[in-house]
């Protein structure tokens, strides 16, 4: 542990190391830029969403918020009821008997599986029985249009019910986000008209509410998240000493930059 050791380094030794290792203390080329940036999230709080809009959205998506109970069910058909009953009680349990029928008939999973289904997807005569028993129950034989059926309930997926009150905030946010994204498109059009008319980034930021800032971009710089996007990197490569067109980036924000200057690589000051 260096902290607890008796090793000491003199100022002269430190200076000597610095002088002989300038490459370790060289800052790469630095691009100084100004930028304006805005995201839909930045605009959320100013969006006005009426109660009626939220109610209408809930009604429109009600099926997505509420799903009925589903059950994973297998079925096997017999021509005769007595044959079905005999097969059902051929083993010590109904579950073992069901598996034995599958094996004897050399059936595959796809041959017997109904998948995850709702009550209304079953024959009328089987619905109440199959949706009242527990998991791993075997039901039947039940007479259907295709013959006498034995059913096995493999899994039960409970109904999902999400009320208007429970979904209220999520719906409001989704509507607000949609409105904010629409506003971003309007801001892009307005901002690009302003830039085309010769206004500076500072002026555009003032008139649109976009955030204005400055960055020194070099290899070791600690930069905000939006600078990691492909759009930003492409903008930086072609940046000039005037504002670029405002455009969307991959994060959903809108962005314009201006190159304010380039500083050649330099050795950082010893102090």
XYZ file of N, CA and C in Angstrom, residues 2 6 18 36-37 53 130 134 145 148 150 171 191 196-197 234 245 264:
54
model
N 0.843 2.010 -1.104
C 1.716 3.167 -1.250
C 1.461 4.205 -0.173
N 6.921 4.138 3.133
C 7.829 5.242 3.460
C 8.432 5.872 2.223
N 7.824 14.757 -15.264
C 6.953 15.552 -16.148
C 7.715 15.972 -17.408
N -26.978 24.090 -29.329
C -28.324 24.211 -28.769
C -28.954 22.830 -28.833
N -29.694 22.476 -27.784
C -30.231 21.116 -27.689
C -31.549 21.143 -26.944
N -59.183 13.972 -23.048
C -58.171 13.316 -23.868
C -57.680 12.034 -23.189
N -63.457 -26.035 -17.689
C -62.021 -25.833 -17.855
C -61.521 -24.558 -17.175
N -58.255 -26.273 -11.208
C -56.905 -25.802 -10.921
C -55.911 -26.309 -11.964
N -68.422 -31.027 -31.073
C -68.740 -31.283 -32.479
C -67.729 -32.232 -33.127
N -65.649 -36.781 -28.464
C -65.550 -36.665 -27.007
C -64.113 -36.291 -26.640
N -60.959 -35.070 -24.029
C -60.323 -34.958 -22.717
C -59.412 -33.720 -22.763
N -50.994 7.346 -19.120
C -51.672 7.838 -20.320
C -51.388 9.329 -20.505
N -36.600 27.079 -36.100
C -35.192 27.346 -35.819
C -34.363 27.373 -37.095
N -31.295 30.196 -41.207
C -31.176 30.592 -42.614
C -31.210 32.108 -42.773
N -31.890 32.776 -41.846
C -31.971 34.240 -41.891
C -30.747 34.907 -41.268
N -21.294 13.080 -36.643
C -21.305 13.507 -38.050
C -21.359 15.023 -38.149
N -27.669 23.120 -39.521
C -29.120 22.921 -39.499
C -29.511 22.154 -38.237
N -4.694 23.294 -31.149
C -3.765 22.211 -31.438
C -3.376 21.473 -30.157
